[in-house]
Each structure stands twice: as structure tokens, then as C-alpha cells.
PDB file of C-alpha atoms in Angstrom:
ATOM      1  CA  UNK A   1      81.162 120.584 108.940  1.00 76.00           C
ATOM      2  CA  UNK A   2      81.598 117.351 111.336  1.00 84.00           C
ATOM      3  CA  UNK A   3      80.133 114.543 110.637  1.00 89.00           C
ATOM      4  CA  UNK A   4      79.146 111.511 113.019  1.00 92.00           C
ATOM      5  CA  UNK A   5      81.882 108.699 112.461  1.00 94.00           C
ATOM      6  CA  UNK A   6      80.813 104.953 113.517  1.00 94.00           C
ATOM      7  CA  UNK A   7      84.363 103.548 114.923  1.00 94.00           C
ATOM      8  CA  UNK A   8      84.271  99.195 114.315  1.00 95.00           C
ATOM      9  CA  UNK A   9      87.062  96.990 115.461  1.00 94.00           C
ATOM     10  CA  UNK A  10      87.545  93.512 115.317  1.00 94.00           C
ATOM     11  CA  UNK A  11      89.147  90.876 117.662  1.00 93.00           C
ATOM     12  CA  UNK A  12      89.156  87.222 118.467  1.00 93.00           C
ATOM     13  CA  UNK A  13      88.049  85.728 121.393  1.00 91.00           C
ATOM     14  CA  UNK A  14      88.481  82.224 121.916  1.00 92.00           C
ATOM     15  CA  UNK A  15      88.554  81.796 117.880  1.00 92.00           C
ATOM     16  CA  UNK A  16      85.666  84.165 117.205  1.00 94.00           C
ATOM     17  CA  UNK A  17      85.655  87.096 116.072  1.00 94.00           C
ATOM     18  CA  UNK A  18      84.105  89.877 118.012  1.00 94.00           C
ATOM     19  CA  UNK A  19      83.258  93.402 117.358  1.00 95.00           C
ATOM     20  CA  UNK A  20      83.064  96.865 119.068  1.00 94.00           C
ATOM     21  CA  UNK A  21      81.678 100.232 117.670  1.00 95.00           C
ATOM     22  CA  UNK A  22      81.909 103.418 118.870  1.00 94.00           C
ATOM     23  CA  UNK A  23      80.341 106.667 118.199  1.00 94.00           C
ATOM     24  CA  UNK A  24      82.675 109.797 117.800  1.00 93.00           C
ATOM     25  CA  UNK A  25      81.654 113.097 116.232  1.00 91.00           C
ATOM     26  CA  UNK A  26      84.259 113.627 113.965  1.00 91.00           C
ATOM     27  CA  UNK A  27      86.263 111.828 111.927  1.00 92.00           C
ATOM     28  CA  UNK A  28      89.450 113.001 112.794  1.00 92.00           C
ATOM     29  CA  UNK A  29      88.923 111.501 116.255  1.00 91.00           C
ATOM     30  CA  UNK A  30      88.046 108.279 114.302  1.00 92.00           C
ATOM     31  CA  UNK A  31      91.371 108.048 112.817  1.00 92.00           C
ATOM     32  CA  UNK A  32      93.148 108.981 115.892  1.00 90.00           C
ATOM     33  CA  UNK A  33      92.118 106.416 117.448  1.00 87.00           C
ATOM     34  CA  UNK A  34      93.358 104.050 114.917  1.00 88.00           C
ATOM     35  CA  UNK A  35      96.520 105.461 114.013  1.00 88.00           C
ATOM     36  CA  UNK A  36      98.003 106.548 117.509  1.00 88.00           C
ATOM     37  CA  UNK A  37      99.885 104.150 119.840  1.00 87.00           C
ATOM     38  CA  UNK A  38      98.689 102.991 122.938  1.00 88.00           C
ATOM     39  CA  UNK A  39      94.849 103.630 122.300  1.00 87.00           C
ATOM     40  CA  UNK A  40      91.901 101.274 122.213  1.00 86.00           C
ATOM     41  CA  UNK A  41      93.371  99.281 119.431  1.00 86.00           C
ATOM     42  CA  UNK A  42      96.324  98.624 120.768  1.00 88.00           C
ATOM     43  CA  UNK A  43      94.737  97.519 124.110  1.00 88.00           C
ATOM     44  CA  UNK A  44      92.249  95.000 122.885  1.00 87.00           C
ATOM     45  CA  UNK A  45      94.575  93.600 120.651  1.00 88.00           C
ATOM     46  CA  UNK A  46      92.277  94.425 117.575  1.00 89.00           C
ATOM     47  CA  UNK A  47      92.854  92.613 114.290  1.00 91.00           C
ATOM     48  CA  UNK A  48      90.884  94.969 111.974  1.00 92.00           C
ATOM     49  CA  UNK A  49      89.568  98.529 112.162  1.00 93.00           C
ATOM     50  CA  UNK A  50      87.662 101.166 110.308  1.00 93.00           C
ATOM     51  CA  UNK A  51      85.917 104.564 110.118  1.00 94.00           C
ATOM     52  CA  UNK A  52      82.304 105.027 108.609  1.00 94.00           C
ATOM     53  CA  UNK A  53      81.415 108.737 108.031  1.00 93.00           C
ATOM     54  CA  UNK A  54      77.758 109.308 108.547  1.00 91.00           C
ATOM     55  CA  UNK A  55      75.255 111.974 106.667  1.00 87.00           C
ATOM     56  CA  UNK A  56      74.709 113.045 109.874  1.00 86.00           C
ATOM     57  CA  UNK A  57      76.179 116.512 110.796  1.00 84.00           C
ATOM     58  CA  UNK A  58      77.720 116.478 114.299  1.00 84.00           C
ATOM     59  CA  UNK A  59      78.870 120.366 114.346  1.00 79.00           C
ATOM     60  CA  UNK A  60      77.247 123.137 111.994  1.00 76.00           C
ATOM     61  CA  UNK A  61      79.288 126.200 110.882  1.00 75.00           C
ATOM     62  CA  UNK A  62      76.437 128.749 111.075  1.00 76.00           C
ATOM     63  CA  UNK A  63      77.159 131.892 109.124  1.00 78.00           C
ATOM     64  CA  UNK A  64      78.134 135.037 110.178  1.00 81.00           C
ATOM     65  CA  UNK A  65      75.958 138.045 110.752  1.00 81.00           C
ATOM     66  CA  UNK A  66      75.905 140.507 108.037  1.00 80.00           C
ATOM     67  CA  UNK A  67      75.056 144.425 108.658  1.00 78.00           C
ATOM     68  CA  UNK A  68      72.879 144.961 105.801  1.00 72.00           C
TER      69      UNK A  68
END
């Protein structure tokens, strides 16, 4: 199952720091976004950055149909 990830990065701005979230549904994407070059991060010059995982399921994995 995927989970709802809450994407936060912090910046300064005239000497305060600043924050942006985002909302991805999965937290593979969350970490992609961190970790690869030339993303969001990178752009905004972002001094800090991290991935909360949710309890809230983004993608169920609903079972298979059985014959019986």
C-alpha cells in the first residue's frame, strides 16, 4: 500500500526562514524529489527537507478474486 507523504522544505528569504509543503501520494515520489538533481530543491535553493508518511492510504491493493 501507498501512503500520502507531506513533502516540507525550508529556505531563507531575506533572513527568514520560509517553508513549502507539498502533497504526493507516495513516498517514493517524496524522496525523489529530494534526492534527484535539478528538482524543486535544487531550484529554490532549499536549506532543509523532509518526508512525513501519513496513515492515510493513497493506493489500496484489493485482493484477487477467488473461484470458490
Amino acid at each position: 500500500m501507498d501512503y500520502y507523504t507531506l513533502l516540507t522544505l525550508g529556505y531563507t528569504v531575506l533572513d527568514h526562514m520560509m517553508y513549502v509543503s507539498i502533497w504526493f501520494s507516495s513516498e517514493e515520489d517524496c524522496w525523489s524529489v529530494l534526492m534527484n538533481n535539478n528538482t524543486l530543491y535544487d531550484q529554490i535553493n532549499a536549506e532543509e527537507g523532509y518526508c512525513d508518511v501519513t496513515d492515510v492510504t493513497s493506493r489500496l491493493i484489493k485482493p484477487k478474486l477467488r473461484p470458490w
